[in-house]
Coordinates of C-alpha atoms in Angstrom, one line a residue:
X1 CA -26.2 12.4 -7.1
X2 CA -26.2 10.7 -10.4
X3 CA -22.4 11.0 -10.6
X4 CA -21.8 9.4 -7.6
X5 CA -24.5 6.4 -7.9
X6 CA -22.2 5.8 -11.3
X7 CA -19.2 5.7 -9.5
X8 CA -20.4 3.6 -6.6
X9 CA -21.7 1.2 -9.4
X10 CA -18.8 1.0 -11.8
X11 CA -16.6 0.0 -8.4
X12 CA -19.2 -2.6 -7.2
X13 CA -18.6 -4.0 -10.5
X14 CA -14.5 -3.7 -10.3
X15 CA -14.8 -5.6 -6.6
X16 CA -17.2 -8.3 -7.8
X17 CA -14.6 -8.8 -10.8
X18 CA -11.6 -8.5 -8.8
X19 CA -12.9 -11.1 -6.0
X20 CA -13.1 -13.4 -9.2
X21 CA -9.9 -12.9 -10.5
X22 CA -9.0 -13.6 -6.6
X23 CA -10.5 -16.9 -6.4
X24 CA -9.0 -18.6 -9.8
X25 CA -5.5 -17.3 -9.8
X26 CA -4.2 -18.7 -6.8
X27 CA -5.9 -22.2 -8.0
X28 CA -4.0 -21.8 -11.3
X29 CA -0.8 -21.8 -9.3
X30 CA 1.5 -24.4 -9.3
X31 CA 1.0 -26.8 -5.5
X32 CA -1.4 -27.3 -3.4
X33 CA -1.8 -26.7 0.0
X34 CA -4.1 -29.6 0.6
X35 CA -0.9 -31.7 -0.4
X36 CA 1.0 -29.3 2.0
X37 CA -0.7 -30.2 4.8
X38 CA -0.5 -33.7 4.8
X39 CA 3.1 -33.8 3.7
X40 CA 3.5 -32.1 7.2
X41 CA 1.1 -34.4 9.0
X42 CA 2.5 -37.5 7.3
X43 CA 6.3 -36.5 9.0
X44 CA 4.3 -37.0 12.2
X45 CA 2.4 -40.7 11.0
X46 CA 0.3 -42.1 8.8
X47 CA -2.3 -39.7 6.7
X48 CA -5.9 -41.4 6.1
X49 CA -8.0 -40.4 3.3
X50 CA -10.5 -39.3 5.8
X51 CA -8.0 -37.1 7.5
X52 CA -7.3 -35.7 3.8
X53 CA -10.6 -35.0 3.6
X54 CA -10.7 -33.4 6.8
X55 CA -7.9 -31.0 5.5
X56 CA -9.6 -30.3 2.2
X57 CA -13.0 -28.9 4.0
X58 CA -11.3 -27.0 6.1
X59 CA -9.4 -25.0 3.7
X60 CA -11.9 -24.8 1.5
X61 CA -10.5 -27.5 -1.2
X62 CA -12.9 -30.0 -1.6
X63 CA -12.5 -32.4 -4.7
X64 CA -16.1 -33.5 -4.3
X65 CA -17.7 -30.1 -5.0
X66 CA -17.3 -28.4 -8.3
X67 CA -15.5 -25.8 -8.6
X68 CA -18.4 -23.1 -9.6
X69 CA -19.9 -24.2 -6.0
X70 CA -16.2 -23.7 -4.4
X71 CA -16.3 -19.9 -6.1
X72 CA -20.6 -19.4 -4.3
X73 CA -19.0 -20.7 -1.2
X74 CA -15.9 -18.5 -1.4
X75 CA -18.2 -14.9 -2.4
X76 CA -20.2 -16.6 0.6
X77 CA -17.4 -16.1 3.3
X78 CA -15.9 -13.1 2.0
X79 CA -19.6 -11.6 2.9
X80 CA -19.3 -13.3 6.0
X81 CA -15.6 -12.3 6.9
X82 CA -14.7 -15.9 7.3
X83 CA -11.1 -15.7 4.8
X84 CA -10.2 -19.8 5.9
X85 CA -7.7 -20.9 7.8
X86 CA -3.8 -20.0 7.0
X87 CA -1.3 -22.8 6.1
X88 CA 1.7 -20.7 6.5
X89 CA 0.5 -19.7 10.3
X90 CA -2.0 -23.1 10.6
X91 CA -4.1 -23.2 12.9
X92 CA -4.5 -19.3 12.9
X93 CA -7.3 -18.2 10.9
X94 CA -6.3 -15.6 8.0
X95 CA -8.6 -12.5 9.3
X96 CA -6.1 -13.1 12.4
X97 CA -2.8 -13.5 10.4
X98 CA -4.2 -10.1 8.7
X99 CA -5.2 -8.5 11.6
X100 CA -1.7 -9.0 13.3
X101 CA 0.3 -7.6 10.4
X102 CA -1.7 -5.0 8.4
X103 CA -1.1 -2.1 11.2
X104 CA 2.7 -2.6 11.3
X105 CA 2.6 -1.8 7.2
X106 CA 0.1 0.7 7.2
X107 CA 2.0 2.8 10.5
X108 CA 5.5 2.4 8.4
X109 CA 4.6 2.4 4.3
X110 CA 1.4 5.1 5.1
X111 CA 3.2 7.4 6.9
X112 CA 6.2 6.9 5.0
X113 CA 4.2 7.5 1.3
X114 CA 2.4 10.7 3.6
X115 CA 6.0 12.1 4.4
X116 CA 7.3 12.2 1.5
X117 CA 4.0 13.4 -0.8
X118 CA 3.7 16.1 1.8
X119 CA 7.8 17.0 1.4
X120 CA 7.9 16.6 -2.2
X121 CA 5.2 18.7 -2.7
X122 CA 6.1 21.3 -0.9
X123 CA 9.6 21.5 -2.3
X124 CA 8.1 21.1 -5.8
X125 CA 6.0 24.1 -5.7
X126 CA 9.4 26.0 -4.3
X127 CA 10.8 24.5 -7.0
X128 CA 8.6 25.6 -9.4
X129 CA 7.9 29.2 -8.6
X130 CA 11.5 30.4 -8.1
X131 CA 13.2 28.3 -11.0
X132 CA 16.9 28.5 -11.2
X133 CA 17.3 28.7 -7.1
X134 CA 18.6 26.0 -5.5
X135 CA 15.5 24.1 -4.7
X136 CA 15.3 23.9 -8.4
X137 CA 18.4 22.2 -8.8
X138 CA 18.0 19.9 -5.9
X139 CA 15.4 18.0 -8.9
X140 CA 18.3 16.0 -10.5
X141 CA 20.0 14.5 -7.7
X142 CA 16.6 13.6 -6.1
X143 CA 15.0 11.9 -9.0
X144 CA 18.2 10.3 -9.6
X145 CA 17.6 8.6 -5.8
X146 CA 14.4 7.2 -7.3
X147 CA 16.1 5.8 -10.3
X148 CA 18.1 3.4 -7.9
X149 CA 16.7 0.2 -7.5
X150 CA 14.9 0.3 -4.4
X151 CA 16.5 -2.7 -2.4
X152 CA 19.8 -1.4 -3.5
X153 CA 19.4 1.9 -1.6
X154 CA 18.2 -0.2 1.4
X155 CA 20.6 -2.6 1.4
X156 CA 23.4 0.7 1.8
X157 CA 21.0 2.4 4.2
X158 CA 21.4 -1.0 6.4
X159 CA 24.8 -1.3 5.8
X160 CA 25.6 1.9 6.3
X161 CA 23.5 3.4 9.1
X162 CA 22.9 0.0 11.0
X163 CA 26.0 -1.8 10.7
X164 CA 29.2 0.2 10.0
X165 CA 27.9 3.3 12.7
X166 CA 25.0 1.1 14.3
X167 CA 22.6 4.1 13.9
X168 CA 19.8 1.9 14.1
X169 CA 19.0 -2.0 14.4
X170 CA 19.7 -4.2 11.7
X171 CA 16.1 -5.8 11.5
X172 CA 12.7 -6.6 13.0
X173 CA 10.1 -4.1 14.4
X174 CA 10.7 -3.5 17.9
X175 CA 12.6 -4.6 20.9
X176 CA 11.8 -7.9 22.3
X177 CA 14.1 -8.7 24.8
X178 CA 12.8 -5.5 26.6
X179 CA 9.3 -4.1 25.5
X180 CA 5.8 -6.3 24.5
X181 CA 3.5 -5.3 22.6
X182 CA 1.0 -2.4 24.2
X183 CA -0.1 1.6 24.2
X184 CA 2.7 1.9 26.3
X185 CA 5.7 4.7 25.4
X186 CA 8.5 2.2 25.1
X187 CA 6.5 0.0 23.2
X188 CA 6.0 2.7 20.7
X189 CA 9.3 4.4 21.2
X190 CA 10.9 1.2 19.8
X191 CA 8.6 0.9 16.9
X192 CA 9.8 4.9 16.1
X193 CA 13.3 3.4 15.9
X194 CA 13.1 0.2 14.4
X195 CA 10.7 1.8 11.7
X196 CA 12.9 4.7 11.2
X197 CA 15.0 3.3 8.7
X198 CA 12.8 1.3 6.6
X199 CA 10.6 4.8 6.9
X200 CA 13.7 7.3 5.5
X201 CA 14.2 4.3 2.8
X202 CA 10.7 5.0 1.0
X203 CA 11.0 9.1 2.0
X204 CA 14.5 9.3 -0.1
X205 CA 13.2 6.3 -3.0
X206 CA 10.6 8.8 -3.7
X207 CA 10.3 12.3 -2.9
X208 CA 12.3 13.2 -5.8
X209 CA 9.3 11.7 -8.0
X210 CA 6.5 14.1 -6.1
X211 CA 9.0 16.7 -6.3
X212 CA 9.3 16.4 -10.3
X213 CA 5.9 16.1 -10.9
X214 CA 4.5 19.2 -9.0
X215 CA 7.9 21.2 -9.9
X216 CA 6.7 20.5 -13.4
X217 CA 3.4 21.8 -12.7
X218 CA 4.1 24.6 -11.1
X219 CA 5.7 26.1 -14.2
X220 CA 2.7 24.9 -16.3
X221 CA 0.4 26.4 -13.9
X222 CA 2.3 30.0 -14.0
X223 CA 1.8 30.3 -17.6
X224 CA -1.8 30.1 -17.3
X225 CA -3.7 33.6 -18.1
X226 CA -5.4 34.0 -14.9
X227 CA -1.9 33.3 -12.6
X228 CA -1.3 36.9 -15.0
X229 CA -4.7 38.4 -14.4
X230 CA -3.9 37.9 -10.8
X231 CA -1.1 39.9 -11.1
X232 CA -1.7 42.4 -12.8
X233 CA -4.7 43.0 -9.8
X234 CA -1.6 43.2 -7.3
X235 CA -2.5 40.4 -5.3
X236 CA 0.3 39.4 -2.9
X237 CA 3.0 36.9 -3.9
X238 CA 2.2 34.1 -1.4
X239 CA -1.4 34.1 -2.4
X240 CA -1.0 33.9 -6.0
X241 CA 1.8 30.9 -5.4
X242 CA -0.8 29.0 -2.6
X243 CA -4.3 29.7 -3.7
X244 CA -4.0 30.3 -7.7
X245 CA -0.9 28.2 -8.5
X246 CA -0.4 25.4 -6.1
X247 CA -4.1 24.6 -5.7
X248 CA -4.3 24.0 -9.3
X249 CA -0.7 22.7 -10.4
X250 CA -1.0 19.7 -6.9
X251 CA -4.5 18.1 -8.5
X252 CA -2.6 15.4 -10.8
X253 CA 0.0 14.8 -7.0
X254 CA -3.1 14.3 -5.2
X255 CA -4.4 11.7 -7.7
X256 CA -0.9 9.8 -7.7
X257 CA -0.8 10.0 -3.7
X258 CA -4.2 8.6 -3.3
X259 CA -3.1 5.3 -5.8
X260 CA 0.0 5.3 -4.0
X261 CA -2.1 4.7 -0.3
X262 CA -4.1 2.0 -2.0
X263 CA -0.9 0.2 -3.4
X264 CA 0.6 0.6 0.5
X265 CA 0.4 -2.8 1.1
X266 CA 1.2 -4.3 -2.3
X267 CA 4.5 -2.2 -2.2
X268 CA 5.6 -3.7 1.1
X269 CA 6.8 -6.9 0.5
X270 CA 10.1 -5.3 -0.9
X271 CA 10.5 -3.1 2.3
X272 CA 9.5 -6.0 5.4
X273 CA 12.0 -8.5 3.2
X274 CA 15.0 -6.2 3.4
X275 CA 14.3 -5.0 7.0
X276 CA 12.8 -8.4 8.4
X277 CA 9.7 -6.3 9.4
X278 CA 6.6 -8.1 10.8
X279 CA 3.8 -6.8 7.9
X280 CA 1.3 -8.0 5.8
X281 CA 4.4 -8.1 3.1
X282 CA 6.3 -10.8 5.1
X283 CA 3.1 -12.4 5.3
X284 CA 2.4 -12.6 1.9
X285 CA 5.6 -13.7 0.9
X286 CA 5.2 -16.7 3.4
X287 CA 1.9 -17.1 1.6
X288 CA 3.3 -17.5 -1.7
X289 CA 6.7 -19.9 -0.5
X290 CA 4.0 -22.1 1.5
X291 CA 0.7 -22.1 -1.1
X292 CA -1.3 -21.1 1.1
X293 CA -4.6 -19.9 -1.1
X294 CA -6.2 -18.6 1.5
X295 CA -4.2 -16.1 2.9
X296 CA -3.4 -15.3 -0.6
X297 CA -6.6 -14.6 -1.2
X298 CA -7.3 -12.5 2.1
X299 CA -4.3 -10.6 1.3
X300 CA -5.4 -9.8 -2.3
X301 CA -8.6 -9.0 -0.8
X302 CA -7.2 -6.3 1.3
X303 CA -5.0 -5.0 -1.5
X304 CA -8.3 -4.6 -3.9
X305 CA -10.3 -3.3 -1.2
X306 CA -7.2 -0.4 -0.5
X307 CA -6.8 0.2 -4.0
X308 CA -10.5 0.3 -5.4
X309 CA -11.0 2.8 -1.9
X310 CA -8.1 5.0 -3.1
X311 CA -9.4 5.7 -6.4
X312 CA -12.8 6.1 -5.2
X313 CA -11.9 8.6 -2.5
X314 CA -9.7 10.8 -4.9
X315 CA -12.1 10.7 -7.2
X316 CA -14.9 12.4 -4.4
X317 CA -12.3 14.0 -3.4
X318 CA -11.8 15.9 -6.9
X319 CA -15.4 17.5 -7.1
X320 CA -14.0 19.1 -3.6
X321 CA -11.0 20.6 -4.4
X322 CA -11.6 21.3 -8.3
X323 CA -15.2 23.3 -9.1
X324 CA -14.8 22.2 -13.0
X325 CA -15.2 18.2 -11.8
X326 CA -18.3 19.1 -9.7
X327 CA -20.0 21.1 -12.4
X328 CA -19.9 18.2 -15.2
X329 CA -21.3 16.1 -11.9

């Protein structure tokens, strides 16, 4: 209990120091979307002080208050789920603009990053116990896939696979001429195929990597004196490779694919900018082009809380699946 009161503490302390980085770094930023604002309202007429005003208490920009009172106002909100009001997407409030696009890039990078941990894996520990086959010489070509810079491999995917043989479309997330949004089968049908190449980009970028890693710790792992011991007893093949060598050699995979969930939406922006896909990356992006601090700031929010959850579940998730953790707990 002890060990877990320390681990819910140290992460309290991580948020509370993350929300602060979160607050300041967006103001340290060149523009201002106060400025923003009325240089889009002034295209329309005149722009009074007052209505400046207006524009700076809504978005949370007063001049008059200090800024330490701005940053009690801000932890304020966050507690109260009120992230402001968007620029980019103006009048939409953010926890809307968030709302919309964070399922679209948790359904495509989640499953994607699941896909290929789970395929990497398994070919790594095929890898690893029968070295020399060739599984084990399918490593080099599939970690040299990961070497290539990711939009590269996208940009050929699209060219090849969505322009040349028109496998797929060229961009967006679903059909809009013929489906709307809805738990309906060709609503989700046409997300399946308009994900489906964005999706197989991340699977090929890296399942070579997973597959390195546990190929490499598979062969580590058979070494060990007790993969011998349970040898020597007869035990069957299978069990020694699943329940002796793979439990042990997947524990540092299982770390990485648990930081790789919480950097899902952080590692989107590349994918939704190639593709034209409607995510929280696209969003962000806008966010950044238009200064818009406060959907900034309740994307970075969602990206600390994903990240700071990942590493708290693997590490729970360790005193589960490895006995030594739980006994110095």
């Amino acid at each position: 209990m002890r060990f877990l009161w320390q681990k819910f503490g140290f992460y309290l302390v991580a948020l509370w120091a993350a929300l602060t980085l979160n607050f300041f770094l967006p103001r340290w930023m060149p523009g201002n979307p106060v400025d923003i604002m009325v240089s889009k309202l002034a295209q329309r007429g005149e722009v009074t002080p007052a209505t400046r005003h207006a524009i700076e208490l809504l978005l949370g920009m007063d001049s008059s208050v200090p800024l330490w009172q701005q940053y009690i106002d801000y932890l304020q909100q966050i507690f109260r789920g009120d992230l402001g009001v968007s620029v980019a997407y103006f009048p939409t409030p953010v926890v809307d603009v968030i709302g919309q696009t964070l399922p679209w890039t948790v359904a495509l990078v989640g499953l994607s990053t699941l896909i290929s941990f789970v395929i990497g894996v398994g070919l790594g520990m095929l890898a690893g116990w029968k070295r020399g086959s060739w599984i084990d010489n399918m490593v080099p070509s599939l970690t040299l896939l990961q070497s290539i810079p990711y939009f590269w491999l996208a940009l050929v995917l699209l060219f090849l696979l969505g322009s040349v043989w028109q496998v797929f479309p060229l961009n967006g997330g679903y059909d809009i001429y013929t489906t709307s949004p809805g738990w309906t089968w060709d609503f989700v049908s046409s997300v399946i195929y308009y994900g489906t190449l964005p999706a197989l980009t991340i699977v090929i970028s890296s399942v070579g990597g997973w597959m390195l890693g546990m190929r490499n710790m598979m062969v580590s792992t058979l070494s060990e004196d007790y993969i011998l011991t349970a040898e020597a007893k007869g035990l069957r093949p299978s069990r020694i490779r699943l329940t002796y060598a793979a439990r042990n050699a997947v524990l540092p995979s299982v770390a990485g694919f648990a930081i790789s969930l919480g950097f899902v939406v952080a590692g989107s922006v590349v994918t939704e900018s190639v593709f034209s896909y409607p995510g929280i990356g696209s969003a962000l992006l806008s966010s950044v082009n238009n200064a818009d601090y406060a959907l900034m700031q309740g994307i970075f929010l969602v990206i600390t809380l994903s990240v700071l959850g990942a590493n708290l579940l693997v590490d729970l998730l360790y005193t589960v699946i490895d006995p030594r953790t739980r006994a110095r707990a």
